[in-house]
Amino acid sequence: MSRIGLSTYAFFWRMSSKVANPLTLEQMLQQTADLDVSVFQICDYPAIETWSDAQLLTLRQQADALGITLELGTRGLGTEHLRRYLHMAEILDARVIRSMFYTADHRPSLDEAAALIGAVLPDFARQQVRLCLETYEQVNSGAMMSVINKFLSPWLGVCLDPANCVAGLELPEQVIANTAARVGNLHIKDFAFTRRDGWVGFTFAGCPMGEGLLDYDRMIASVRPADKGINQIVEHWLPWQDDAALTCEREAEWTRRTVEFLRSKQDQE
């Protein structure tokens, strides 16, 4: 079964310091439940790394009470860092950890990335947590797959987001084709190019679901998330609007719209 989920990136502006009262994780969980969504991915939220086990357990208990499954997301392949996330995943009962090859201060070669993955993959297997490495422009999807395909383990896969790779001059359909066989998590957002003022260049940004360049049907046909139990996690690239109130309203609207879109697709299956 493929379930719909929300990411912290679906609350990007509402949890940011640009608004008067940023949402907490607890509030985001409640709003996820209010939309009758059953998965929440805490992604690129480094503050949680400082939480005590007791704080993590309290969050897990809230998620359980709301009927929400938690996933985690971070960046980098550092051994101790990923083991810290595995520890958090155990408390939160998270079965997916999304990560990326690079951090701000560590850019491993492909060989080094393979060695780092090999060091922690047995830990992921023992805990039965899937490590899903995200497609993005800093590492070509073909190069990324050359590393991932060194390992046949079902506990290593891809977090597919074809939008991210456009900045690396990869077409979304090319990224989907390169990765489909090993996808373990999906990030769902629509995206489009618009001309800049004076027709000088383009802006590449998010757009309401169904209005952009994401070929959702092609991606789903290739990945087959319903057959493989791959969750579809909603996020956005929403540009800042005129003010905080409008931005937060638009973000909530995009979230509702994407959830409705995904439900309509599931109903057609």
C-alpha atoms as a printed R data frame, in Angstrom:
    type eleno elety resid chain resno      x      y       z
1   ATOM     1    CA   MET     A     1  0.000  0.000   0.000
2   ATOM     2    CA   SER     A     2  1.194  3.501  -0.840
3   ATOM     3    CA   ARG     A     3  0.232  6.101   1.747
4   ATOM     4    CA   ILE     A     4  0.054  9.880   1.446
5   ATOM     5    CA   GLY     A     5  2.248 11.864   3.821
6   ATOM     6    CA   LEU     A     6  3.262 15.427   4.567
7   ATOM     7    CA   SER     A     7  6.819 16.652   5.011
8   ATOM     8    CA   THR     A     8  8.060 19.492   7.142
9   ATOM     9    CA   TYR     A     9  8.693 21.032   3.690
10  ATOM    10    CA   ALA     A    10  4.899 21.260   3.309
11  ATOM    11    CA   PHE     A    11  5.091 23.657   6.291
12  ATOM    12    CA   PHE     A    12  8.286 25.398   5.130
13  ATOM    13    CA   TRP     A    13  7.087 28.979   5.658
14  ATOM    14    CA   ARG     A    14  4.635 28.268   8.475
15  ATOM    15    CA   MET     A    15  7.424 26.813  10.629
16  ATOM    16    CA   SER     A    16  9.965 29.492   9.654
17  ATOM    17    CA   SER     A    17 11.214 32.514  11.543
18  ATOM    18    CA   LYS     A    18  9.565 34.731   8.902
19  ATOM    19    CA   VAL     A    19  6.177 34.253  10.556
20  ATOM    20    CA   ALA     A    20  5.108 35.601  13.942
21  ATOM    21    CA   ASN     A    21  4.269 32.220  15.491
22  ATOM    22    CA   PRO     A    22  6.192 29.407  13.780
23  ATOM    23    CA   LEU     A    23  4.546 26.006  13.970
24  ATOM    24    CA   THR     A    24  6.093 23.387  16.214
25  ATOM    25    CA   LEU     A    25  6.447 19.734  15.235
26  ATOM    26    CA   GLU     A    26  3.553 18.946  17.527
27  ATOM    27    CA   GLN     A    27  1.348 21.478  15.718
28  ATOM    28    CA   MET     A    28  2.418 20.148  12.324
29  ATOM    29    CA   LEU     A    29  1.481 16.636  13.427
30  ATOM    30    CA   GLN     A    30 -1.959 17.841  14.476
31  ATOM    31    CA   GLN     A    31 -2.513 19.660  11.191
32  ATOM    32    CA   THR     A    32 -1.444 16.516   9.326
33  ATOM    33    CA   ALA     A    33 -4.047 14.541  11.239
34  ATOM    34    CA   ASP     A    34 -6.656 17.232  10.562
35  ATOM    35    CA   LEU     A    35 -6.194 16.530   6.839
36  ATOM    36    CA   ASP     A    36 -6.693 12.804   7.533
37  ATOM    37    CA   VAL     A    37 -3.124 12.140   6.388
38  ATOM    38    CA   SER     A    38 -1.355  9.233   8.072
39  ATOM    39    CA   VAL     A    39  2.384  9.808   7.443
40  ATOM    40    CA   PHE     A    40  4.603 12.709   8.511
41  ATOM    41    CA   GLN     A    41  8.239 13.050   7.437
42  ATOM    42    CA   ILE     A    42 10.431 15.180   9.708
43  ATOM    43    CA   CYS     A    43 12.892 16.243   7.025
44  ATOM    44    CA   ASP     A    44 15.891 18.572   7.349
45  ATOM    45    CA   TYR     A    45 14.794 19.638  10.827
46  ATOM    46    CA   PRO     A    46 18.141 19.637  12.645
47  ATOM    47    CA   ALA     A    47 16.720 20.864  15.959
48  ATOM    48    CA   ILE     A    48 15.365 17.370  16.577
49  ATOM    49    CA   GLU     A    49 18.948 16.063  16.788
50  ATOM    50    CA   THR     A    50 19.271 17.781  20.179
51  ATOM    51    CA   TRP     A    51 16.085 16.289  21.602
52  ATOM    52    CA   SER     A    52 16.313 13.896  24.511
53  ATOM    53    CA   ASP     A    53 14.969 10.376  24.265
54  ATOM    54    CA   ALA     A    54 12.083 11.462  26.494
55  ATOM    55    CA   GLN     A    55 11.161 14.300  24.121
56  ATOM    56    CA   LEU     A    56 11.292 11.945  21.158
57  ATOM    57    CA   LEU     A    57  9.113  9.434  22.971
58  ATOM    58    CA   THR     A    58  6.519 12.127  23.711
59  ATOM    59    CA   LEU     A    59  6.401 12.987  19.998
60  ATOM    60    CA   ARG     A    60  6.036  9.310  19.134
61  ATOM    61    CA   GLN     A    61  3.173  8.991  21.593
62  ATOM    62    CA   GLN     A    62  1.409 11.976  20.004
63  ATOM    63    CA   ALA     A    63  1.882 10.472  16.547
64  ATOM    64    CA   ASP     A    64  0.536  7.123  17.744
65  ATOM    65    CA   ALA     A    65 -2.506  8.791  19.280
66  ATOM    66    CA   LEU     A    66 -3.192 10.577  15.982
67  ATOM    67    CA   GLY     A    67 -2.655  7.440  13.907
68  ATOM    68    CA   ILE     A    68  0.386  8.916  12.162
69  ATOM    69    CA   THR     A    69  3.495  7.025  11.055
70  ATOM    70    CA   LEU     A    70  6.720  9.026  11.314
71  ATOM    71    CA   GLU     A    71  9.644  9.158   8.879
72  ATOM    72    CA   LEU     A    72 12.936 11.028   9.238
73  ATOM    73    CA   GLY     A    73 15.067 13.030   6.836
74  ATOM    74    CA   THR     A    74 18.584 14.429   7.090
75  ATOM    75    CA   ARG     A    75 21.641 15.141   4.925
76  ATOM    76    CA   GLY     A    76 24.969 13.418   4.623
77  ATOM    77    CA   LEU     A    77 26.485  9.952   4.933
78  ATOM    78    CA   GLY     A    78 28.581 10.393   8.056
79  ATOM    79    CA   THR     A    79 28.607  7.147  10.044
80  ATOM    80    CA   GLU     A    80 27.946  8.537  13.504
81  ATOM    81    CA   HIS     A    81 25.404 11.005  12.139
82  ATOM    82    CA   LEU     A    82 23.360  8.261  10.481
83  ATOM    83    CA   ARG     A    83 23.640  6.086  13.583
84  ATOM    84    CA   ARG     A    84 22.236  8.977  15.617
85  ATOM    85    CA   TYR     A    85 19.296  9.067  13.206
86  ATOM    86    CA   LEU     A    86 18.848  5.329  13.549
87  ATOM    87    CA   HIS     A    87 18.657  5.788  17.315
88  ATOM    88    CA   MET     A    88 15.988  8.460  16.865
89  ATOM    89    CA   ALA     A    89 14.173  6.244  14.357
90  ATOM    90    CA   GLU     A    90 14.012  3.437  16.912
91  ATOM    91    CA   ILE     A    91 12.299  5.670  19.459
92  ATOM    92    CA   LEU     A    92  9.979  7.233  16.844
93  ATOM    93    CA   ASP     A    93  9.272  3.851  15.183
94  ATOM    94    CA   ALA     A    94 10.339  5.403  11.856
95  ATOM    95    CA   ARG     A    95 11.065  2.929   9.048
96  ATOM    96    CA   VAL     A    96 12.459  5.410   6.499
97  ATOM    97    CA   ILE     A    97 15.409  7.775   6.811
98  ATOM    98    CA   ARG     A    98 15.934 10.008   3.804
99  ATOM    99    CA   SER     A    99 19.411 11.444   3.297
100 ATOM   100    CA   MET     A   100 21.629 13.017   0.635
101 ATOM   101    CA   PHE     A   101 25.218 12.477  -0.472
102 ATOM   102    CA   TYR     A   102 26.487 15.926   0.530
103 ATOM   103    CA   THR     A   103 26.349 18.264   3.476
104 ATOM   104    CA   ALA     A   104 27.490 21.881   3.550
105 ATOM   105    CA   ASP     A   105 30.988 20.825   4.587
106 ATOM   106    CA   HIS     A   106 31.381 17.263   3.271
107 ATOM   107    CA   ARG     A   107 31.274 16.245  -0.388
108 ATOM   108    CA   PRO     A   108 32.443 12.628  -0.612
109 ATOM   109    CA   SER     A   109 33.664 11.104  -3.847
110 ATOM   110    CA   LEU     A   110 31.591  8.246  -5.239
111 ATOM   111    CA   ASP     A   111 34.045  5.714  -3.824
112 ATOM   112    CA   GLU     A   112 33.968  7.367  -0.416
113 ATOM   113    CA   ALA     A   113 30.161  7.511  -0.521
114 ATOM   114    CA   ALA     A   114 30.053  3.776  -1.228
115 ATOM   115    CA   ALA     A   115 32.382  3.086   1.695
116 ATOM   116    CA   LEU     A   116 30.277  5.203   4.043
117 ATOM   117    CA   ILE     A   117 27.056  3.502   2.960
118 ATOM   118    CA   GLY     A   118 28.683  0.103   3.386
119 ATOM   119    CA   ALA     A   119 29.686  1.016   6.939
120 ATOM   120    CA   VAL     A   120 26.137  1.765   8.108
121 ATOM   121    CA   LEU     A   121 23.967 -0.445   5.911
122 ATOM   122    CA   PRO     A   122 24.218 -3.466   8.242
123 ATOM   123    CA   ASP     A   123 22.851 -1.264  11.034
124 ATOM   124    CA   PHE     A   124 19.895 -0.230   8.858
125 ATOM   125    CA   ALA     A   125 19.258 -3.871   7.957
126 ATOM   126    CA   ARG     A   126 19.332 -4.999  11.592
127 ATOM   127    CA   GLN     A   127 16.843 -2.302  12.550
128 ATOM   128    CA   GLN     A   128 14.795 -2.836   9.373
129 ATOM   129    CA   VAL     A   129 14.930  0.848   8.427
130 ATOM   130    CA   ARG     A   130 15.300  1.876   4.810
131 ATOM   131    CA   LEU     A   131 17.958  4.465   3.915
132 ATOM   132    CA   CYS     A   132 16.644  6.440   0.934
133 ATOM   133    CA   LEU     A   133 19.067  8.785  -0.835
134 ATOM   134    CA   GLU     A   134 17.438 11.704  -2.599
135 ATOM   135    CA   THR     A   135 17.897 12.682  -6.227
136 ATOM   136    CA   TYR     A   136 19.146 16.243  -6.552
137 ATOM   137    CA   GLU     A   137 21.243 18.421  -8.789
138 ATOM   138    CA   GLN     A   138 24.555 18.123  -6.944
139 ATOM   139    CA   VAL     A   139 24.947 14.425  -7.797
140 ATOM   140    CA   ASN     A   140 23.900 13.201 -11.237
141 ATOM   141    CA   SER     A   141 21.284 10.456 -10.908
142 ATOM   142    CA   GLY     A   142 23.353  8.057 -13.024
143 ATOM   143    CA   ALA     A   143 26.363  8.590 -10.761
144 ATOM   144    CA   MET     A   144 24.204  8.170  -7.674
145 ATOM   145    CA   MET     A   145 22.810  4.903  -8.994
146 ATOM   146    CA   SER     A   146 26.324  3.648  -9.734
147 ATOM   147    CA   VAL     A   147 26.862  3.755  -5.976
148 ATOM   148    CA   ILE     A   148 23.461  2.478  -4.858
149 ATOM   149    CA   ASN     A   149 23.587 -0.443  -7.292
150 ATOM   150    CA   LYS     A   150 26.762 -1.716  -5.635
151 ATOM   151    CA   PHE     A   151 24.429 -2.863  -2.845
152 ATOM   152    CA   LEU     A   152 21.606 -5.332  -3.414
153 ATOM   153    CA   SER     A   153 20.165 -4.711   0.048
154 ATOM   154    CA   PRO     A   154 16.444 -3.854   0.197
155 ATOM   155    CA   TRP     A   155 17.338 -1.457   3.022
156 ATOM   156    CA   LEU     A   156 19.032  0.967   0.600
157 ATOM   157    CA   GLY     A   157 17.002  2.869  -1.962
158 ATOM   158    CA   VAL     A   158 16.195  6.177  -3.603
159 ATOM   159    CA   CYS     A   159 14.063  9.079  -2.471
160 ATOM   160    CA   LEU     A   160 12.833 10.192  -5.885
161 ATOM   161    CA   ASP     A   161 12.188 13.867  -6.532
162 ATOM   162    CA   PRO     A   162 12.627 14.524 -10.253
163 ATOM   163    CA   ALA     A   163 12.215 18.293  -9.817
164 ATOM   164    CA   ASN     A   164 15.514 18.593  -7.959
165 ATOM   165    CA   CYS     A   165 17.621 17.365 -10.874
166 ATOM   166    CA   VAL     A   166 16.496 19.908 -13.461
167 ATOM   167    CA   ALA     A   167 19.133 22.358 -12.196
168 ATOM   168    CA   GLY     A   168 21.733 19.698 -13.076
169 ATOM   169    CA   LEU     A   169 20.356 19.612 -16.659
170 ATOM   170    CA   GLU     A   170 18.694 16.225 -16.197
171 ATOM   171    CA   LEU     A   171 15.200 15.780 -17.599
172 ATOM   172    CA   PRO     A   172 12.683 14.485 -15.031
173 ATOM   173    CA   GLU     A   173 11.808 11.454 -17.179
174 ATOM   174    CA   GLN     A   174 15.509 10.585 -17.389
175 ATOM   175    CA   VAL     A   175 15.828 10.693 -13.595
176 ATOM   176    CA   ILE     A   176 12.714  8.554 -13.178
177 ATOM   177    CA   ALA     A   177 14.033  5.965 -15.628
178 ATOM   178    CA   ASN     A   178 17.447  5.869 -13.929
179 ATOM   179    CA   THR     A   179 16.081  5.322 -10.443
180 ATOM   180    CA   ALA     A   180 12.649  3.644 -10.664
181 ATOM   181    CA   ALA     A   181 13.815  0.133  -9.785
182 ATOM   182    CA   ARG     A   182 15.312  1.249  -6.438
183 ATOM   183    CA   VAL     A   183 12.852  3.922  -5.270
184 ATOM   184    CA   GLY     A   184 11.786  3.573  -1.643
185 ATOM   185    CA   ASN     A   185 10.281  7.007  -0.989
186 ATOM   186    CA   LEU     A   186  8.631  9.667  -3.153
187 ATOM   187    CA   HIS     A   187  8.697 13.431  -2.681
188 ATOM   188    CA   ILE     A   188  5.709 14.936  -4.464
189 ATOM   189    CA   LYS     A   189  5.709 18.540  -5.679
190 ATOM   190    CA   ASP     A   190  4.865 20.215  -8.963
191 ATOM   191    CA   PHE     A   191  7.167 22.718 -10.638
192 ATOM   192    CA   ALA     A   192  7.364 25.042 -13.621
193 ATOM   193    CA   PHE     A   193  9.490 27.585 -15.439
194 ATOM   194    CA   THR     A   194  8.253 31.167 -15.781
195 ATOM   195    CA   ARG     A   195  9.858 34.031 -17.668
196 ATOM   196    CA   ARG     A   196 11.475 36.694 -15.540
197 ATOM   197    CA   ASP     A   197 10.641 40.368 -15.944
198 ATOM   198    CA   GLY     A   198 11.795 41.672 -19.303
199 ATOM   199    CA   TRP     A   199 11.993 38.088 -20.591
200 ATOM   200    CA   VAL     A   200 15.570 37.887 -19.322
201 ATOM   201    CA   GLY     A   201 15.978 34.329 -18.093
202 ATOM   202    CA   PHE     A   202 13.598 32.069 -16.188
203 ATOM   203    CA   THR     A   203 12.488 31.312 -12.652
204 ATOM   204    CA   PHE     A   204 12.216 27.613 -11.783
205 ATOM   205    CA   ALA     A   205  9.872 27.228  -8.829
206 ATOM   206    CA   GLY     A   206  6.973 25.311  -7.407
207 ATOM   207    CA   CYS     A   207  3.433 25.636  -8.655
208 ATOM   208    CA   PRO     A   208  0.033 24.244  -7.655
209 ATOM   209    CA   MET     A   209 -0.227 20.501  -8.134
210 ATOM   210    CA   GLY     A   210 -1.365 19.550 -11.611
211 ATOM   211    CA   GLU     A   211 -0.397 22.845 -13.238
212 ATOM   212    CA   GLY     A   212  3.300 22.215 -13.839
213 ATOM   213    CA   LEU     A   213  5.804 19.896 -15.465
214 ATOM   214    CA   LEU     A   214  5.604 16.910 -13.130
215 ATOM   215    CA   ASP     A   215  4.424 13.944 -15.182
216 ATOM   216    CA   TYR     A   216  2.878 12.263 -12.181
217 ATOM   217    CA   ASP     A   217  1.272  9.437 -14.134
218 ATOM   218    CA   ARG     A   218  4.561  8.502 -15.817
219 ATOM   219    CA   MET     A   219  6.384  8.531 -12.485
220 ATOM   220    CA   ILE     A   220  3.775  6.331 -10.799
221 ATOM   221    CA   ALA     A   221  3.645  3.905 -13.709
222 ATOM   222    CA   SER     A   222  7.433  3.529 -13.509
223 ATOM   223    CA   VAL     A   223  7.799  3.332  -9.725
224 ATOM   224    CA   ARG     A   224  4.565  1.421  -8.875
225 ATOM   225    CA   PRO     A   225  4.349  2.681  -5.285
226 ATOM   226    CA   ALA     A   226  1.083  0.874  -4.513
227 ATOM   227    CA   ASP     A   227  2.688 -2.484  -5.343
228 ATOM   228    CA   LYS     A   228  5.833 -1.738  -3.358
229 ATOM   229    CA   GLY     A   229  4.430  0.081  -0.315
230 ATOM   230    CA   ILE     A   230  6.199  3.358  -1.154
231 ATOM   231    CA   ASN     A   231  4.830  6.424   0.619
232 ATOM   232    CA   GLN     A   232  4.189  9.649  -1.283
233 ATOM   233    CA   ILE     A   233  5.370 12.635   0.758
234 ATOM   234    CA   VAL     A   234  4.006 16.091  -0.074
235 ATOM   235    CA   GLU     A   235  6.330 19.087  -0.109
236 ATOM   236    CA   HIS     A   236  6.434 22.454  -1.881
237 ATOM   237    CA   TRP     A   237  8.673 24.995  -3.540
238 ATOM   238    CA   LEU     A   238  6.371 27.912  -2.791
239 ATOM   239    CA   PRO     A   239  7.978 31.325  -3.382
240 ATOM   240    CA   TRP     A   240  7.413 33.909  -0.645
241 ATOM   241    CA   GLN     A   241  4.247 35.855  -1.390
242 ATOM   242    CA   ASP     A   242  3.495 39.503  -0.588
243 ATOM   243    CA   ASP     A   243  3.333 38.966   3.171
244 ATOM   244    CA   ALA     A   244  3.405 36.264   5.815
245 ATOM   245    CA   ALA     A   245 -0.364 35.832   6.038
246 ATOM   246    CA   LEU     A   246 -0.775 35.311   2.292
247 ATOM   247    CA   THR     A   247  2.223 32.995   2.147
248 ATOM   248    CA   CYS     A   248  0.894 30.794   4.962
249 ATOM   249    CA   GLU     A   249 -2.574 30.745   3.398
250 ATOM   250    CA   ARG     A   250 -1.162 29.772   0.006
251 ATOM   251    CA   GLU     A   251  1.035 27.059   1.545
252 ATOM   252    CA   ALA     A   252 -1.946 25.487   3.308
253 ATOM   253    CA   GLU     A   253 -3.968 25.713   0.084
254 ATOM   254    CA   TRP     A   254 -1.234 23.984  -1.939
255 ATOM   255    CA   THR     A   255 -1.049 21.242   0.679
256 ATOM   256    CA   ARG     A   256 -4.787 20.602   0.614
257 ATOM   257    CA   ARG     A   257 -4.784 20.638  -3.172
258 ATOM   258    CA   THR     A   258 -1.918 18.151  -3.445
259 ATOM   259    CA   VAL     A   259 -3.508 15.773  -0.939
260 ATOM   260    CA   GLU     A   260 -6.781 15.926  -2.892
261 ATOM   261    CA   PHE     A   261 -4.900 15.302  -6.150
262 ATOM   262    CA   LEU     A   262 -3.144 12.243  -4.727
263 ATOM   263    CA   ARG     A   263 -6.387 10.872  -3.296
264 ATOM   264    CA   SER     A   264 -8.115 11.280  -6.650
265 ATOM   265    CA   LYS     A   265 -5.314  9.302  -8.297
266 ATOM   266    CA   GLN     A   266 -5.582  6.551  -5.699
267 ATOM   267    CA   ASP     A   267 -9.326  6.350  -6.304
268 ATOM   268    CA   GLN     A   268 -8.606  5.664  -9.988
269 ATOM   269    CA   GLU     A   269 -6.353  2.700  -9.240
